[in-house]
mmCIF file of the C-alpha atoms, coordinates in Angstrom:
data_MODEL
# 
_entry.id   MODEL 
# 
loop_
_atom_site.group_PDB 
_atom_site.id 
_atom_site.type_symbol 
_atom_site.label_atom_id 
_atom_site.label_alt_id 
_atom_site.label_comp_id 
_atom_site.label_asym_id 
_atom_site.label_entity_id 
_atom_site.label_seq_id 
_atom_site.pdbx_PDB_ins_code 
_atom_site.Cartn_x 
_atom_site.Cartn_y 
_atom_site.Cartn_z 
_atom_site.occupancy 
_atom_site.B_iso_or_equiv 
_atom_site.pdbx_formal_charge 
_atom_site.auth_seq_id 
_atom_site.auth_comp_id 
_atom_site.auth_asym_id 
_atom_site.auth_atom_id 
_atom_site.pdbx_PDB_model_num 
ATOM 1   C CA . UNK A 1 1   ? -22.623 17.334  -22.521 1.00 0.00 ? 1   UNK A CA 1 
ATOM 2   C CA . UNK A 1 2   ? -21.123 19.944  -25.015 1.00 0.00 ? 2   UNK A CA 1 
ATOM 3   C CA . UNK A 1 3   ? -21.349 17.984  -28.263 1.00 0.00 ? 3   UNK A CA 1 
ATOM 4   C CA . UNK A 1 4   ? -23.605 15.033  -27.712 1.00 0.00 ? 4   UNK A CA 1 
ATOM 5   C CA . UNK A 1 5   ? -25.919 16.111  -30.351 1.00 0.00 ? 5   UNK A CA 1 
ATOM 6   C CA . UNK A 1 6   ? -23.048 15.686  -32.690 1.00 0.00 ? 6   UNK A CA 1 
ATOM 7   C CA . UNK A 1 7   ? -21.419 12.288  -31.668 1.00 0.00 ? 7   UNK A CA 1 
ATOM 8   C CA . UNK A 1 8   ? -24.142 10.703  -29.829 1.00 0.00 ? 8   UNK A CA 1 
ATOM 9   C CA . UNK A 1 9   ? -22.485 6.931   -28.157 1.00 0.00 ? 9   UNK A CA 1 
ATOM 10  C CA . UNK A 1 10  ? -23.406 4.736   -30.761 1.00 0.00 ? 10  UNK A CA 1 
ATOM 11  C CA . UNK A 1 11  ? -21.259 6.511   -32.948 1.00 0.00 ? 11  UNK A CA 1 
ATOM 12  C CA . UNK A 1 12  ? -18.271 7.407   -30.767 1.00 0.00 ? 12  UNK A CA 1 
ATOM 13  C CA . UNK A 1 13  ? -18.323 3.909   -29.934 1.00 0.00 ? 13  UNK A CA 1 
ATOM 14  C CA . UNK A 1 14  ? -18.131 2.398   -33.171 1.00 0.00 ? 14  UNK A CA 1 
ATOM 15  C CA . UNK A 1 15  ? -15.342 4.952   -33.695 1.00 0.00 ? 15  UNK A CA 1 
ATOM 16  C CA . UNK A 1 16  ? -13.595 3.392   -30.831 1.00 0.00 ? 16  UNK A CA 1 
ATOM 17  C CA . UNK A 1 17  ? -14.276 0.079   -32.630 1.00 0.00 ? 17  UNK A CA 1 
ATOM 18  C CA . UNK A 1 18  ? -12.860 0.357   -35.689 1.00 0.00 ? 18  UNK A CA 1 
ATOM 19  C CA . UNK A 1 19  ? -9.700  2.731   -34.223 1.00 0.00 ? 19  UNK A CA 1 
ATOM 20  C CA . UNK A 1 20  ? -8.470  -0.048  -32.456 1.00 0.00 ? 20  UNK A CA 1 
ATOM 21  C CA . UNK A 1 21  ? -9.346  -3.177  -34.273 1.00 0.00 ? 21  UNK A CA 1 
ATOM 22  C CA . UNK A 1 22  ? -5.962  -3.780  -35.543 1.00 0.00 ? 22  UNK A CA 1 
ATOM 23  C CA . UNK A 1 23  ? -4.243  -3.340  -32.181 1.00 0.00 ? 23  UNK A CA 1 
ATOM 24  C CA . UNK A 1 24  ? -7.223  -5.628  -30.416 1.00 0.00 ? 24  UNK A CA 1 
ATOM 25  C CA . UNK A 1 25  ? -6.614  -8.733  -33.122 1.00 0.00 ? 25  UNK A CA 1 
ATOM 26  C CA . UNK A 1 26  ? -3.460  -8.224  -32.818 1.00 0.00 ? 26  UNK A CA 1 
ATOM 27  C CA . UNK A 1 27  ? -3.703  -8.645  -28.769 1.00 0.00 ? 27  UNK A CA 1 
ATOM 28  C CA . UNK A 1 28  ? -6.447  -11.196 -28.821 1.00 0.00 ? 28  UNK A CA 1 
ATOM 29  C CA . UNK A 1 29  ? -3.384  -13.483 -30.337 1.00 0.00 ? 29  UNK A CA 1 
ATOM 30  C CA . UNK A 1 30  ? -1.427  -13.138 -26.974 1.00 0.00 ? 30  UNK A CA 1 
ATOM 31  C CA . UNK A 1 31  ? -3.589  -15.141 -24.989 1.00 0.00 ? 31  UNK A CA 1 
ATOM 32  C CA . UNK A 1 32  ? -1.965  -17.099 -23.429 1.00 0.00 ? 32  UNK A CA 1 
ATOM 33  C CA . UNK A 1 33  ? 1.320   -15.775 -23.441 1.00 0.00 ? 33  UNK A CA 1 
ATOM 34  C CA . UNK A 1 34  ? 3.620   -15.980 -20.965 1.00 0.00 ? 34  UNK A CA 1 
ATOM 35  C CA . UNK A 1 35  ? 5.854   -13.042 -19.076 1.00 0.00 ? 35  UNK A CA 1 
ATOM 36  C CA . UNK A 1 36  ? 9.066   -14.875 -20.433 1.00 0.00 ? 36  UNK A CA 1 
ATOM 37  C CA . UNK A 1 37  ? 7.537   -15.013 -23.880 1.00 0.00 ? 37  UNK A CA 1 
ATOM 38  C CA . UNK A 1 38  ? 6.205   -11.701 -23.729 1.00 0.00 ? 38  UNK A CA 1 
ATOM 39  C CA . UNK A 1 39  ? 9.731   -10.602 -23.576 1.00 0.00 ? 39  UNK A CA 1 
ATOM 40  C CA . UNK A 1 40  ? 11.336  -12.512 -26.758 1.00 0.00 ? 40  UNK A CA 1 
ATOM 41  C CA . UNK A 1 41  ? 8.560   -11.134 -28.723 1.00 0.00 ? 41  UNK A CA 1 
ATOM 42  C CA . UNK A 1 42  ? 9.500   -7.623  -27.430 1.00 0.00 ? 42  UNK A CA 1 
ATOM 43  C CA . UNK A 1 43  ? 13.557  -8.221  -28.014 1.00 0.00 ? 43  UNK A CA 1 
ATOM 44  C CA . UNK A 1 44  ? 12.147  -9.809  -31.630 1.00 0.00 ? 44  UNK A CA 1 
ATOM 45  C CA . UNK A 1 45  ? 9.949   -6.497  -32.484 1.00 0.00 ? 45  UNK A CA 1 
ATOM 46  C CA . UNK A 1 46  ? 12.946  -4.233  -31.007 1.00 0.00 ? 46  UNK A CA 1 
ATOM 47  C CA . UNK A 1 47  ? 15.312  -6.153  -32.842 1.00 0.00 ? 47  UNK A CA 1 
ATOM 48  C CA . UNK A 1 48  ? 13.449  -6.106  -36.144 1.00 0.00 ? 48  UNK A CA 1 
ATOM 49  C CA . UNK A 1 49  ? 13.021  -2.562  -36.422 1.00 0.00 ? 49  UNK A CA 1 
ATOM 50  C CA . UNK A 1 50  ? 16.559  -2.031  -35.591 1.00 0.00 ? 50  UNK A CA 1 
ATOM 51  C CA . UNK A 1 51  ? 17.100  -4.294  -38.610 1.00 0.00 ? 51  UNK A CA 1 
ATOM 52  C CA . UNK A 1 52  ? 15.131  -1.710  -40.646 1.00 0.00 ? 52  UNK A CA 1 
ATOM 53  C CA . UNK A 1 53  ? 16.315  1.172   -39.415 1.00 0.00 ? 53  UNK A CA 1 
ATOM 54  C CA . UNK A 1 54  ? 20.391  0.124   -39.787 1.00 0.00 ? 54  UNK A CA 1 
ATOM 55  C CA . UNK A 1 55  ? 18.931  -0.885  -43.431 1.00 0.00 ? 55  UNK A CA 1 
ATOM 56  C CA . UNK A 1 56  ? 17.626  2.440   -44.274 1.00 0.00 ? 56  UNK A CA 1 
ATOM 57  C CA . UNK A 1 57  ? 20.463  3.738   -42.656 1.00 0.00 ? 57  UNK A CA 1 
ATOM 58  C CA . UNK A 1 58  ? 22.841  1.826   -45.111 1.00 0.00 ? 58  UNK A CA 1 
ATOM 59  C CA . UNK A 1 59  ? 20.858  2.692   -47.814 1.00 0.00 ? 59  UNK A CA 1 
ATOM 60  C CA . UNK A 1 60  ? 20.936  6.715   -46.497 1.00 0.00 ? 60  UNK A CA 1 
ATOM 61  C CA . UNK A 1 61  ? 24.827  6.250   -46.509 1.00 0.00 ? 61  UNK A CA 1 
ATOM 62  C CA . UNK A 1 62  ? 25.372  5.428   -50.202 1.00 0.00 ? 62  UNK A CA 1 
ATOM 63  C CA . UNK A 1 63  ? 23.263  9.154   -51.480 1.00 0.00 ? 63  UNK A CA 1 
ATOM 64  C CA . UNK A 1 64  ? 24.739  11.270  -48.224 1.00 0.00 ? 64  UNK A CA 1 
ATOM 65  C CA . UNK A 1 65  ? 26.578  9.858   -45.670 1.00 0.00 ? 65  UNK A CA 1 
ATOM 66  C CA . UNK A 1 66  ? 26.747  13.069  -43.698 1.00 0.00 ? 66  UNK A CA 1 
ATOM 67  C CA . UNK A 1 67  ? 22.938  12.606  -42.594 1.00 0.00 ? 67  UNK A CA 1 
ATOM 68  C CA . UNK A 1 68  ? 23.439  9.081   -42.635 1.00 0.00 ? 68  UNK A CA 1 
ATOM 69  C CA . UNK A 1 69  ? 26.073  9.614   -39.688 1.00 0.00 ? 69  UNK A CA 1 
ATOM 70  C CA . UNK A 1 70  ? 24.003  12.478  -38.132 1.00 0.00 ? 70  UNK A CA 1 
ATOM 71  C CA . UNK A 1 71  ? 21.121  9.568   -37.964 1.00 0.00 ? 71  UNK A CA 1 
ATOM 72  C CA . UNK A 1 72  ? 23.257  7.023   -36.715 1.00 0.00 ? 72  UNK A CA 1 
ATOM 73  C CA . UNK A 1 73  ? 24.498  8.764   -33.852 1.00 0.00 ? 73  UNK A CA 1 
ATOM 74  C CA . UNK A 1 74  ? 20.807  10.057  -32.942 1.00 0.00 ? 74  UNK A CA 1 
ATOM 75  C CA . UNK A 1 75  ? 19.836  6.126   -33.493 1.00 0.00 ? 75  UNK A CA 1 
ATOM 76  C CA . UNK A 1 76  ? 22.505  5.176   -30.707 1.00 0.00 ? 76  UNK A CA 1 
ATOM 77  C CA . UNK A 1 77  ? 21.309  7.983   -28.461 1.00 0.00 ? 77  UNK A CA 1 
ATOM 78  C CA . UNK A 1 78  ? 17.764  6.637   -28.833 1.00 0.00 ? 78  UNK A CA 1 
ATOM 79  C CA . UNK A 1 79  ? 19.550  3.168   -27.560 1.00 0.00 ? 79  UNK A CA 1 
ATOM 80  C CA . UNK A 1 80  ? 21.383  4.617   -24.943 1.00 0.00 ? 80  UNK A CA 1 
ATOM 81  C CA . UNK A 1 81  ? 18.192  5.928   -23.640 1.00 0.00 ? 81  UNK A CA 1 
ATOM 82  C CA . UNK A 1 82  ? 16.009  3.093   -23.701 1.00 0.00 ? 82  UNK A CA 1 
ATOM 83  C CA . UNK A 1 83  ? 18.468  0.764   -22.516 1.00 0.00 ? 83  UNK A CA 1 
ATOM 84  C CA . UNK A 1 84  ? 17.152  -0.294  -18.793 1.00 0.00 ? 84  UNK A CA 1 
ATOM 85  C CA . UNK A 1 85  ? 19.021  1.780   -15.851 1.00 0.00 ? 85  UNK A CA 1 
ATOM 86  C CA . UNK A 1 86  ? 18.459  -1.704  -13.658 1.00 0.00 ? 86  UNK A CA 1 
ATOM 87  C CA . UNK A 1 87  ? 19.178  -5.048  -14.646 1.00 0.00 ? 87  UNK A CA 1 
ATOM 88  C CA . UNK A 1 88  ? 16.797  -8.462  -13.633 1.00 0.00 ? 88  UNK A CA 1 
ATOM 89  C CA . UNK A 1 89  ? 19.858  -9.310  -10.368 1.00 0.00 ? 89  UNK A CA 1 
ATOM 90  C CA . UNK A 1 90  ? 19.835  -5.644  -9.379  1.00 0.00 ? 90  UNK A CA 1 
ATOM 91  C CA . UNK A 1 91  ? 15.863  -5.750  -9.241  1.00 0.00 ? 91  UNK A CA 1 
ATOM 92  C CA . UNK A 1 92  ? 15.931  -8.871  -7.170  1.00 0.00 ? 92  UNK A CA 1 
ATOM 93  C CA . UNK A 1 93  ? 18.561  -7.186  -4.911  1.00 0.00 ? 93  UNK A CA 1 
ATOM 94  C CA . UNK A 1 94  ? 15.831  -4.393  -4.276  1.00 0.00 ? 94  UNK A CA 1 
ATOM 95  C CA . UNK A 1 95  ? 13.071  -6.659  -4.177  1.00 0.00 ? 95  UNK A CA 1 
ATOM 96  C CA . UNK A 1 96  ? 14.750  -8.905  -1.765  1.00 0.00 ? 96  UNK A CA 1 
ATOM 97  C CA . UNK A 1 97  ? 15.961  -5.535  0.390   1.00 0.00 ? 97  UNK A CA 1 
ATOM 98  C CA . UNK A 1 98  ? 12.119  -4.291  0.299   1.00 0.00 ? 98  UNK A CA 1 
ATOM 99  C CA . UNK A 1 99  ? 11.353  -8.049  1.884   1.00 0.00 ? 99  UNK A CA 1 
ATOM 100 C CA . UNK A 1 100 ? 13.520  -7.686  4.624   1.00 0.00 ? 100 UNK A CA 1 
ATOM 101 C CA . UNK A 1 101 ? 12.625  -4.140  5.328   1.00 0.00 ? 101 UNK A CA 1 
ATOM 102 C CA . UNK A 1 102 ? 8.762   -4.170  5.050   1.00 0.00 ? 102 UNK A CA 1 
ATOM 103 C CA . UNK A 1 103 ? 8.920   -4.681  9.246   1.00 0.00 ? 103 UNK A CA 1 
ATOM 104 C CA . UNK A 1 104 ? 11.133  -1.582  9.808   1.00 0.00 ? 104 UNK A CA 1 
ATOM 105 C CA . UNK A 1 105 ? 8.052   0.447   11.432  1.00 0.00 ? 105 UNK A CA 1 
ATOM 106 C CA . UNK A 1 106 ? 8.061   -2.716  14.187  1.00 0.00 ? 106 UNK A CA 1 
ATOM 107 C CA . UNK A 1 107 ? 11.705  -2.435  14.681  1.00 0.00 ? 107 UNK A CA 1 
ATOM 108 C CA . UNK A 1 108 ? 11.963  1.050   14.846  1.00 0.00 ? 108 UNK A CA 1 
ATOM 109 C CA . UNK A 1 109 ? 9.591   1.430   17.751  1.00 0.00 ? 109 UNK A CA 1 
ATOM 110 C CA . UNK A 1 110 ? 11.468  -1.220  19.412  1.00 0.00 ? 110 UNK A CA 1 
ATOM 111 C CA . UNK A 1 111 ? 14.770  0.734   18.544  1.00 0.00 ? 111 UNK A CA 1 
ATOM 112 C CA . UNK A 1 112 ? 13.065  3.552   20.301  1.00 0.00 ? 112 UNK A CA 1 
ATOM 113 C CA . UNK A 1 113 ? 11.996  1.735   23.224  1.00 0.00 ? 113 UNK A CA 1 
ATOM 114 C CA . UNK A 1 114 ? 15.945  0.608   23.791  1.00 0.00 ? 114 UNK A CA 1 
ATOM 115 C CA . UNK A 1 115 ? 17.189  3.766   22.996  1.00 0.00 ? 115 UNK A CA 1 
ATOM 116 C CA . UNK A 1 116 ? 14.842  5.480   25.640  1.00 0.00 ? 116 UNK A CA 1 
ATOM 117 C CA . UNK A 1 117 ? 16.165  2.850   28.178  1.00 0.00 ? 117 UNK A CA 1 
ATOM 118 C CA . UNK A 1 118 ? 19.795  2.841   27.177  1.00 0.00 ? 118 UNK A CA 1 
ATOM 119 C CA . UNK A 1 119 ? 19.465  6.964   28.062  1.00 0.00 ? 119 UNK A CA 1 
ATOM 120 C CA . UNK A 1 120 ? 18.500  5.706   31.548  1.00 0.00 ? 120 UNK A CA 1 
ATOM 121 C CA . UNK A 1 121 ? 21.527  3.635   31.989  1.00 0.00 ? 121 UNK A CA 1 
ATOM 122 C CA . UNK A 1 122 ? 23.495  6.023   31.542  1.00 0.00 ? 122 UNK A CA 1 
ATOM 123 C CA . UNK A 1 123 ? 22.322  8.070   34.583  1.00 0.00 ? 123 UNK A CA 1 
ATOM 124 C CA . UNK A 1 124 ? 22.696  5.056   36.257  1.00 0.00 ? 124 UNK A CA 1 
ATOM 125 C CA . UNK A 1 125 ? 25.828  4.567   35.349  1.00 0.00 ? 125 UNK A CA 1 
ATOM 126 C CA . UNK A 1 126 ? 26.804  7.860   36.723  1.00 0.00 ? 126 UNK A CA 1 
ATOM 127 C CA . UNK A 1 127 ? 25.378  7.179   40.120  1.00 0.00 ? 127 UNK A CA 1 
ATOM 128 C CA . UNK A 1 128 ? 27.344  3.489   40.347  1.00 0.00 ? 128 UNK A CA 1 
ATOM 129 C CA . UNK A 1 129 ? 30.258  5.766   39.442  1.00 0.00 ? 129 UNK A CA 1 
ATOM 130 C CA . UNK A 1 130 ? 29.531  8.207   42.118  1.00 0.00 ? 130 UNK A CA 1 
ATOM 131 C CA . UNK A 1 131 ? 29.041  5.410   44.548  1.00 0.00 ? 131 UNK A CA 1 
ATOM 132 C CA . UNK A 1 132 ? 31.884  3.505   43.800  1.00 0.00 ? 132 UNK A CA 1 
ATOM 133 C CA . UNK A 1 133 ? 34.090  6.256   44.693  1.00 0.00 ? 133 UNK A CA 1 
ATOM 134 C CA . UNK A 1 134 ? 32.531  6.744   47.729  1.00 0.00 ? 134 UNK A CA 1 
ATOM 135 C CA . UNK A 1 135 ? 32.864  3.094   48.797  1.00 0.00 ? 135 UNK A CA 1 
ATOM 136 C CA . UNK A 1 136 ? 36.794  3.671   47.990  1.00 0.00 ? 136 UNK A CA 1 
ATOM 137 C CA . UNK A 1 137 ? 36.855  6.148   50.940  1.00 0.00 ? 137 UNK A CA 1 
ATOM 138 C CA . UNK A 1 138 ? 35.034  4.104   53.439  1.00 0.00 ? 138 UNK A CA 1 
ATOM 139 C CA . UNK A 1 139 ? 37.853  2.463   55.032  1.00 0.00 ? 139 UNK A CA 1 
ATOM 140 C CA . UNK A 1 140 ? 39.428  5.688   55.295  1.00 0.00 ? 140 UNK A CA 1 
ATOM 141 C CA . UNK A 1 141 ? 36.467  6.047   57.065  1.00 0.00 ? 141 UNK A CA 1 
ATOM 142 C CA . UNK A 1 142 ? 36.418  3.598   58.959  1.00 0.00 ? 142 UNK A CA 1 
ATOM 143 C CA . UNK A 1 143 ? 40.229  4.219   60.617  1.00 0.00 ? 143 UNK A CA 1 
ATOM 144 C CA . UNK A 1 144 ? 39.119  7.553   61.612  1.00 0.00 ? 144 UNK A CA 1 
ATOM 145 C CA . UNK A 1 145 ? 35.888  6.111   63.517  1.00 0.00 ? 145 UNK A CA 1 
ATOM 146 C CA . UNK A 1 146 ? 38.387  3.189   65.361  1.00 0.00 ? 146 UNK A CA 1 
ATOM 147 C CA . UNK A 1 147 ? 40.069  6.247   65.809  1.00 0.00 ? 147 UNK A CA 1 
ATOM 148 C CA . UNK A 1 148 ? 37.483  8.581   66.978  1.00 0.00 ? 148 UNK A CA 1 
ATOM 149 C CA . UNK A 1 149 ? 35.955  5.251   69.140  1.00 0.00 ? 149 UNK A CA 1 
ATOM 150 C CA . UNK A 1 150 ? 39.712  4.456   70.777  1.00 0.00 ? 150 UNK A CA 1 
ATOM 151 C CA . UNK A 1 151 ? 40.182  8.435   72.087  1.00 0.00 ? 151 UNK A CA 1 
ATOM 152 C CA . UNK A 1 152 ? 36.198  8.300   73.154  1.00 0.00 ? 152 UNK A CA 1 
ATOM 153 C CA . UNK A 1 153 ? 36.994  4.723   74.741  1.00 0.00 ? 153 UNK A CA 1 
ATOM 154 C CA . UNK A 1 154 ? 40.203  6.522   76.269  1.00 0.00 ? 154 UNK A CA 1 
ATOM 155 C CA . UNK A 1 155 ? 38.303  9.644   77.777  1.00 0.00 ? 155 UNK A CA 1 
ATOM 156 C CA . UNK A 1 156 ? 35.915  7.431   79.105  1.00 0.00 ? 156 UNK A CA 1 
ATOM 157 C CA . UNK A 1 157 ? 38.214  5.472   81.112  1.00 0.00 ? 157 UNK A CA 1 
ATOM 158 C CA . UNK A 1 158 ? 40.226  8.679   82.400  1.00 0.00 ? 158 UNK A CA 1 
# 
């Protein structure tokens, strides 16, 4: 490996170490710690440094309050940004939708299925159609056979 001469492991990882000793005590303390708790420390951090930042902002104002407003209205941007696009009832909406539609590839072959039967029925439908108005002429039908059967009952007796 290019380099390996120059950091062998042992070295790269007590860099690694020492880099991220801070952040790793500072995790170590979270043990523990649950999801809801997770979040107030967040909203406490966030809220903190917005403390700190609307302080420095303050103090900004009183030597020039042109880039103090310039910073403010970047600062609200920055808020605007981060602020979530869903909220906790809208994510439960979609979770709850994802629940009910985790069976859709079962339902869609049975929609399928019915729809390939339902294109049957209406062929059939067609032919009760076309048989219904032929039943409509059978005692029409009919008449002219008595008829037919009277003059061949009449010849016969000639």
């Amino acid at each position: 490996m290019v380099g390996e001469e120059e950091r062998p492991a042992d070295l790269l990882l007590r860099w690694k170490q020492e880099r991220e000793a801070p952040e790793t005590e500072a995790l170590a303390g979270l043990r523990g710690v649950t999801e809801s708790r997770l979040e107030e420390i967040l909203a406490e951090a966030v809220e903190s440094r917005d403390a700190q930042i609307s302080d420095a902002l303050d103090r900004l104002q009183e030597v020039d309050s042109e880039a103090a407003g310039v910073l403010r209205g970047f600062v609200d941007e920055i808020k605007a940004a981060r602020r979530p696009g869903l909220s906790p009832g809208a994510v439960d909406v979609l979770d709850s939708a994802a629940h009910r539609l985790r069976n859709l590839d079962e339902s869609a072959i049975a929609l399928n299925s019915a729809a390939r039967k339902l294109r049957d029925v209406n062929e059939a439908a067609h032919l009760l159609d076309s048989a219904a108005h032929r039943l409509r002429e059978i005692p029409e039908l009919i008449a002219e056979m008595e008829s037919v059967r009277r003059a061949v009952r009449r010849a016969h007796d000639r």
